[in-house]
Coordinates of C-alpha atoms and ligand atoms in Angstrom, one line a residue:
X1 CA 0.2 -7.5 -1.0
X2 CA -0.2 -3.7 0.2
X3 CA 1.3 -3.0 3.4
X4 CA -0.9 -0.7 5.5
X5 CA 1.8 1.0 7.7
X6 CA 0.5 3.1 10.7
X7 CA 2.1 6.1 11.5
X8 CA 5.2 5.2 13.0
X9 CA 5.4 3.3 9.5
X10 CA 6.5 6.8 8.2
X11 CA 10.8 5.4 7.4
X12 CA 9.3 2.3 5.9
X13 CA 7.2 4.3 3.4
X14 CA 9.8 6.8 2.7
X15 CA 12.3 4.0 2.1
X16 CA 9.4 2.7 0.0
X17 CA 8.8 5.5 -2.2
X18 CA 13.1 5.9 -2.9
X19 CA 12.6 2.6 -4.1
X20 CA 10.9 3.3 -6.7
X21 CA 7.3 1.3 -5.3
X22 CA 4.0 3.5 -4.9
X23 CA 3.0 4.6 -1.3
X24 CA -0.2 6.4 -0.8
X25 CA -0.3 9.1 2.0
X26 CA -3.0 10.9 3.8
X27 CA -3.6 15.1 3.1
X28 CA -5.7 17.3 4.3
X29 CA -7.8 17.1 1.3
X30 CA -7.5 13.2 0.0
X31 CA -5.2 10.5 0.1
X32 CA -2.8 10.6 -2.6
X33 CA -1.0 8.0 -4.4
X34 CA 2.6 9.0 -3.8
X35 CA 5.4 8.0 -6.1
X36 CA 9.1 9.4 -6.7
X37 CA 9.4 12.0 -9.1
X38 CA 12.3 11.8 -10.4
X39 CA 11.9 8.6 -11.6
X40 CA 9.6 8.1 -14.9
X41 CA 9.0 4.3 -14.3
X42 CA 7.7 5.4 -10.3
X43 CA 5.6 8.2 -12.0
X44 CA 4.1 5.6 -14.9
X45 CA 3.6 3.1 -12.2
X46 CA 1.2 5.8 -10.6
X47 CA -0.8 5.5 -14.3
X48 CA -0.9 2.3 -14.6
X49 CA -2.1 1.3 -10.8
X50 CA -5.1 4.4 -11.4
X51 CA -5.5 2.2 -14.9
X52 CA -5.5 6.1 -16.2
X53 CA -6.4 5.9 -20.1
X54 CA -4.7 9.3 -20.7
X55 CA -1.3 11.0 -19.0
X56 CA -2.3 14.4 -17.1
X57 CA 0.5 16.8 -15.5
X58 CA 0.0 15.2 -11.4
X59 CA 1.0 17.6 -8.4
X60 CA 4.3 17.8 -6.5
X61 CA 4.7 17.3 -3.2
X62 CA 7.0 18.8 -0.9
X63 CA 7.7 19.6 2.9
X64 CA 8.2 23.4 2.4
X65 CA 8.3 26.0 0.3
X66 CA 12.1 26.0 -0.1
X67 CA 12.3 22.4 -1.5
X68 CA 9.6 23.0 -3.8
X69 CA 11.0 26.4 -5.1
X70 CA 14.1 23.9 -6.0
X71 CA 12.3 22.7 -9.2
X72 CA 10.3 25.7 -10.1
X73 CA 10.8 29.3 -10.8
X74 CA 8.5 31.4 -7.9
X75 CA 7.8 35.4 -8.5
X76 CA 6.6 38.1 -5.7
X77 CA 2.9 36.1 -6.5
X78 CA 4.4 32.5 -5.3
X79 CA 6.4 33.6 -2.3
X80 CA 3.1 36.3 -1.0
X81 CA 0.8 33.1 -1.7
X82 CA 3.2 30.2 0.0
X83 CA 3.6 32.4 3.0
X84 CA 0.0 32.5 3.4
X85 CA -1.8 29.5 2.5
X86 CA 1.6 26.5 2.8
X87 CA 1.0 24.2 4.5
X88 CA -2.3 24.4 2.7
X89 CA -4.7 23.3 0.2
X90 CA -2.7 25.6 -2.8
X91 CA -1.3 24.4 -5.9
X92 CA 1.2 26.8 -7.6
X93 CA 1.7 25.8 -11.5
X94 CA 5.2 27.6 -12.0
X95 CA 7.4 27.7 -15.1
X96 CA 9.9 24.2 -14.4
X97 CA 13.3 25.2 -13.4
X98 CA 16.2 23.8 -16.2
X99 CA 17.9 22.3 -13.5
X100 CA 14.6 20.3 -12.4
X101 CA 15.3 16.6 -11.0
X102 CA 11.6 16.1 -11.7
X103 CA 10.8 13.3 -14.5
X104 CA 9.1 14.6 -17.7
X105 CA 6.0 12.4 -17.5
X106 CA 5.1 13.5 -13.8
X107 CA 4.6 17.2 -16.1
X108 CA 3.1 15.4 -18.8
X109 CA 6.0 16.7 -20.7
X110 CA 4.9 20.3 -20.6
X111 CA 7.5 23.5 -19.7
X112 CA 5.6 23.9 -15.9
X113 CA 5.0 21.9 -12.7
X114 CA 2.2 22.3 -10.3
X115 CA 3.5 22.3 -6.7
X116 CA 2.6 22.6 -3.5
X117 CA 3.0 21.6 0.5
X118 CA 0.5 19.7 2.0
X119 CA -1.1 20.4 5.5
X120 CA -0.6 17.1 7.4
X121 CA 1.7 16.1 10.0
X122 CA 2.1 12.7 8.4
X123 CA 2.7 13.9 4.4
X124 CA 5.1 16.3 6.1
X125 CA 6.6 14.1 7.8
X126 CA 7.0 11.4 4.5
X127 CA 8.0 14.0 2.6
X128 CA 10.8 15.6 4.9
X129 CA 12.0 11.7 4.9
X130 CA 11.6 10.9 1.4
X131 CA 13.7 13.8 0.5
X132 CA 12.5 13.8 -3.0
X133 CA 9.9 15.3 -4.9
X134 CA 6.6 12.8 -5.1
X135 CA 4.5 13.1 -7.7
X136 CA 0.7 12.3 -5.9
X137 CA -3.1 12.5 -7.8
X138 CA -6.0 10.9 -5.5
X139 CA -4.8 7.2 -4.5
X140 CA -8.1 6.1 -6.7
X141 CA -8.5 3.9 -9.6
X142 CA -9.4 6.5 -12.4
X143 CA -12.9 7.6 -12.5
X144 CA -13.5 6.7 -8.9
X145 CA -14.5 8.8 -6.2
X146 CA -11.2 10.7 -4.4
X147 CA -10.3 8.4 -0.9
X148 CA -11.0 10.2 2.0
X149 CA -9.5 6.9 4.1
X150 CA -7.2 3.9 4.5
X151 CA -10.1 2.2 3.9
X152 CA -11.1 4.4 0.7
X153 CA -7.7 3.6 -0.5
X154 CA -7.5 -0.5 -0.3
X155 CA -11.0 -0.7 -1.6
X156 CA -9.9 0.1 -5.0
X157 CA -6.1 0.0 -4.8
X158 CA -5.2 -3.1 -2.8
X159 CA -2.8 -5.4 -4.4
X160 CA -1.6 -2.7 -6.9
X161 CA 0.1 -0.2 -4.8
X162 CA 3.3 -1.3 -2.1
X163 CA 1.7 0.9 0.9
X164 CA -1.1 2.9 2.6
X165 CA 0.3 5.1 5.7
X166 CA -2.7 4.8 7.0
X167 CA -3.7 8.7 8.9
X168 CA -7.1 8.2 9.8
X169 CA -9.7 10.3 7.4
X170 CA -8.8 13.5 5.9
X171 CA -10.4 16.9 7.0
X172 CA -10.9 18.7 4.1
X173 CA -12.1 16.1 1.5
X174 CA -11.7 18.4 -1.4
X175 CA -9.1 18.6 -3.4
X176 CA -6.7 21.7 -3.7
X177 CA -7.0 25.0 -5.6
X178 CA -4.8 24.6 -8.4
X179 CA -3.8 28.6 -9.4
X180 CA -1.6 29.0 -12.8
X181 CA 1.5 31.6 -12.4
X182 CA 2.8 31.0 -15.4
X183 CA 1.4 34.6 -17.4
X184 CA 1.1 37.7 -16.3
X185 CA -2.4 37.6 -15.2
X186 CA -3.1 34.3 -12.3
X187 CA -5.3 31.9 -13.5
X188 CA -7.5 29.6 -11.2
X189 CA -7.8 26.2 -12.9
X190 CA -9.5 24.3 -10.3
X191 CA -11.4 25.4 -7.3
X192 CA -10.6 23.5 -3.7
X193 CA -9.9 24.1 -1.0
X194 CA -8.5 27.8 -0.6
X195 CA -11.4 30.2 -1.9
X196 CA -10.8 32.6 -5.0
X197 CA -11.4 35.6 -2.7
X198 CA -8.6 34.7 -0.1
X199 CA -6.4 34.3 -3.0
X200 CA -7.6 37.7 -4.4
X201 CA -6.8 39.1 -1.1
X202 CA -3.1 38.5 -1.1
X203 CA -2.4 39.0 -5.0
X204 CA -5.3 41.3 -6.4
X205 CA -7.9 39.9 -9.2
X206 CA -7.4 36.7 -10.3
X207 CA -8.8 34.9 -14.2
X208 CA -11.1 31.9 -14.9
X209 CA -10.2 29.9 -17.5
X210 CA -11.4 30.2 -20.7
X211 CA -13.3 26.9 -21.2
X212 CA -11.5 25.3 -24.2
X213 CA -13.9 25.0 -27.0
X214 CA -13.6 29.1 -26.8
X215 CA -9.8 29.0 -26.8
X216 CA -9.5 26.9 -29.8
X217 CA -12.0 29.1 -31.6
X218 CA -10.2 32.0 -31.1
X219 CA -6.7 29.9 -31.2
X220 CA -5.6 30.8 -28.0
X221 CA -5.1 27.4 -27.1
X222 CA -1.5 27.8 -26.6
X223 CA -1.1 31.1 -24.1
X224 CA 0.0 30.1 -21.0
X225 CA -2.7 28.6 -18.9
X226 CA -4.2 26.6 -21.5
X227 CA -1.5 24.5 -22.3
X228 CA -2.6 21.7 -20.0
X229 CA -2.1 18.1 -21.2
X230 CA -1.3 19.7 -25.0
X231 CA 2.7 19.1 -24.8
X232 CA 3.0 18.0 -28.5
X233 CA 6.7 17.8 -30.3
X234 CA 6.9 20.6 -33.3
X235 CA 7.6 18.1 -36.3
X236 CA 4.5 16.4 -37.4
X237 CA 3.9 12.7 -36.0
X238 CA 2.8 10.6 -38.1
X239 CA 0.9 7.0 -36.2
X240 CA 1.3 3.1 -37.0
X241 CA 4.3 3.4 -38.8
X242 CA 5.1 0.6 -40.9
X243 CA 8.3 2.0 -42.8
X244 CA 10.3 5.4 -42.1
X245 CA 11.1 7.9 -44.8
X246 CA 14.7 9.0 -44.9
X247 CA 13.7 11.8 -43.5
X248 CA 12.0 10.8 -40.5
X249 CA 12.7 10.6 -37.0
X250 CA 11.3 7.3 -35.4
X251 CA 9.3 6.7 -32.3
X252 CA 10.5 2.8 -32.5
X253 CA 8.6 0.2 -30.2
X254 CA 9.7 -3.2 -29.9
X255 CA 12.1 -4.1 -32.0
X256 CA 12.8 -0.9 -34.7
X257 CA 12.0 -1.0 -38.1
X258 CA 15.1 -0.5 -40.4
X259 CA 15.9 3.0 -42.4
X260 CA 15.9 5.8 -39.7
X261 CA 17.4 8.8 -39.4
X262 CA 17.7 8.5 -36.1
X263 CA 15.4 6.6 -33.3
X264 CA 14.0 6.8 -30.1
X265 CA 13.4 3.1 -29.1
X266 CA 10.1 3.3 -25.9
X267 CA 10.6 0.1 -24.9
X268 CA 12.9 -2.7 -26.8
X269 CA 11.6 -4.9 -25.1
X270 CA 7.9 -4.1 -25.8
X271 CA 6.7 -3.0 -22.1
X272 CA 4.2 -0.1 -21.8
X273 CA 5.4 0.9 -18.1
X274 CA 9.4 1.9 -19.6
X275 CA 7.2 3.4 -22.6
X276 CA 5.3 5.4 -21.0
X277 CA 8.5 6.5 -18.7
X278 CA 10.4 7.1 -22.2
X279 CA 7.7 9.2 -23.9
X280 CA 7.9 12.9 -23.2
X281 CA 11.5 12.4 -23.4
X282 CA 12.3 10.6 -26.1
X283 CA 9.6 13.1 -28.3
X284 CA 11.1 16.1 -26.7
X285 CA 14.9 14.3 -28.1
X286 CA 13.3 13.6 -31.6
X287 CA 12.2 17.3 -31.9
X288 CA 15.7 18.3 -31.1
X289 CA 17.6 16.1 -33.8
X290 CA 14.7 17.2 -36.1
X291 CA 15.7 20.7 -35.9
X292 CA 19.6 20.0 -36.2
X293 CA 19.3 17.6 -39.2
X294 CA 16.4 19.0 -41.1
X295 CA 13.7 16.0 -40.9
X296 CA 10.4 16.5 -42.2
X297 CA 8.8 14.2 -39.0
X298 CA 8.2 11.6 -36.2
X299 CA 7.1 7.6 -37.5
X300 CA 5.8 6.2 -34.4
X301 CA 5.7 2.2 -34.5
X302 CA 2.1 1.2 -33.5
X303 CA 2.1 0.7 -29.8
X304 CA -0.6 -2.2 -28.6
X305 CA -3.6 -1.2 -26.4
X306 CA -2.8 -3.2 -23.2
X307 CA -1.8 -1.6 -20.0
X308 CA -0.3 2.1 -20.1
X309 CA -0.8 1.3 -24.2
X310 CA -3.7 2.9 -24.2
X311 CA -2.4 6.2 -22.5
X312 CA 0.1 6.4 -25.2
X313 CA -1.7 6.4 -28.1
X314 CA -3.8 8.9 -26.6
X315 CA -1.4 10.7 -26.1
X316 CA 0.4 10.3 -29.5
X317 CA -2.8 11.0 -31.3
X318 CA -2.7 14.1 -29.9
X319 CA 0.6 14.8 -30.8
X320 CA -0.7 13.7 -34.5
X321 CA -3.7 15.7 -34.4
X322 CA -3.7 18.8 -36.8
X323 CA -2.2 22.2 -35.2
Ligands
AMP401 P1 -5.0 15.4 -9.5 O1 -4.1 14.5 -10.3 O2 -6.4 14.9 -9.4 O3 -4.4 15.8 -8.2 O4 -5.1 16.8 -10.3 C1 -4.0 17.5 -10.7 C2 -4.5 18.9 -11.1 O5 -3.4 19.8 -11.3 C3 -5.3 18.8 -12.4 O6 -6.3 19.7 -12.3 C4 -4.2 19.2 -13.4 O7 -4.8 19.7 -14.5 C5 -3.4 20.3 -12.6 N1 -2.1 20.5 -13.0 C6 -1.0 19.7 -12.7 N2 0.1 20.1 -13.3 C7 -0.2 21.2 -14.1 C8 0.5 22.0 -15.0 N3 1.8 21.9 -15.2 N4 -0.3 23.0 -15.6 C9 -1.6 23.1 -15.4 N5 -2.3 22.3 -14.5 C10 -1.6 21.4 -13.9
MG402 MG1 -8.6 12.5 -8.8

């Protein structure tokens, strides 16, 4: 059963969201689908409940700039733009402080976060109660249309999903301006809500993105900017593993197969939701004891195609792909 809590419901869905359940929250540009961020089983809930075949870096959401300069690095660009446009429809992607509390998998394992402060009384208000960081895309099952409504939001999430905090329809209905800060030169990755040009004005010429087909030709796939969704571990992976090589690292799931160096076991148990929580981690902690013993790569165990399965493997067939 999902609870639609009006707005006085604002402790309950805080108290919610520290719990670990999924809320979803009106913005000024759509409702998101709220979870906690420091917590990777919260943030793989979020994938599962979208039924999301692939894991994407989601958006940060805080009550003000200071909170959200707690897990990212800001320059002179950040501080000029989150003076002027938060609360607003902005997203900063910053280089992710060391200290961050925020969960791998809500940054799809990659070295940034994209962060902003949403303008709405009610997010602000969650938000200032939640005292965390929540991870939020569109409260929509994936490929649906972004929820604009309470109403929006039970039609495709009811059942899966603890709450709605249910603000009445959104005003902007687009989603926000995501603006890379992570090189020297800005880089708008999505248009929204806050125009180009207003962005221009407060920080000078901004980039488009090179569309990717032209960044792998000229192997610039990897300068900052493009990295989206291409976290991959340095030592080869190598998929369906039905024995390990001395001199492997292994990705175990279920119950490990014998020989290993050393393993990373997803989910002993065999459940896709503490897998997906345990990915970006546990390939980030295999590169690491690659490099201090000297192994040659990563056996992953097959992982089956049933709930957040399927994000996995896309996600390790990436990782397999030739560089
Ligand atoms: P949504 O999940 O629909 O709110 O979309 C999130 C947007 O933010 C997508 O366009 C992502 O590509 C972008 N995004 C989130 N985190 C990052 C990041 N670390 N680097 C680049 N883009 C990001
Ligand atoms: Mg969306």
């Amino acid at each position: 059963m999902t609870e639609r809590l009006p707005p006085e419901g604002v402790p309950r869905a805080a108290a919610l969201l520290r719990e670990g359940a999924l809320v979803a929250f009106p913005t000024e540009t759509v409702y998101g689908l709220g979870a906690d961020a420091r917590s990777g089983q919260a943030v793989a809930a979020i994938f599962e409940a979208k039924g999301r075949p692939h894991f994407n870096p989601l958006i940060l959401h805080f009550p003000e700039p200071a909170a959200a300069f707690e897990e990212v690095v800001p320059d002179e660009r950040a501080h000029a733009l989150a003076a002027r446009f938060w609360p607003g429809p902005l997203t900063l992607v910053l280089p992710r402080r060391r200290n961050s509390r925020v969960d791998l998998l809500a940054g799809a394992g990659l070295d940034t976060l994209a962060v902003r402060v949403p303008a709405h009384p009610l997010a602000l208000a969650l938000l200032r109660e939640a005292a965390t960081p929540v991870a939020a895309p569109s409260a929509n099952r994936s490929g649906g249309v972004s929820p604009t409504t309470a109403e929006h939001v039970l039609d495709g999430l009811s059942g899966r999903i603890a709450a709605v905090l249910d603000g009445g329809p959104c005003a902007v209905g687009v989603e926000s301006t995501v603006l890379d800060l992570t090189g020297a030169g800005a880089v708008l990755l999505r248009p929204g809500g806050v125009t180009a040009a207003a962005i221009e004005a407060v920080i000078g010429p901004i980039g488009r993105p090179i569309p990717v087909e032209a960044a792998e030709a000229t192997r610039t796939l990897r300068s900052p900017g493009m990295m989206l969704s291409h976290y991959a571990p340095a030592l080869p992976v190598r998929l369906a593993a039905g024995e390990v090589g001395l001199e492997e690292g292994l990705l175990a799931f279920g119950p490990p197969l014998p020989g290993a160096a050393v393993t990373w076991n997803l989910s002993p148990s065999g459940d896709t939701v503490e897998a997906a929580a345990r990915l970006f981690s546990g390939l980030r902690w295999l590169d690491a004891e690659g490099a201090r013993r000297g192994l040659k790569g990563i056996a992953a165990m097959p992982v089956p195609v049933e709930g957040l399965g399927e994000a996995i493997n896309d996600r390790l067939r990436r990782a397999a792909a030739p560089r």
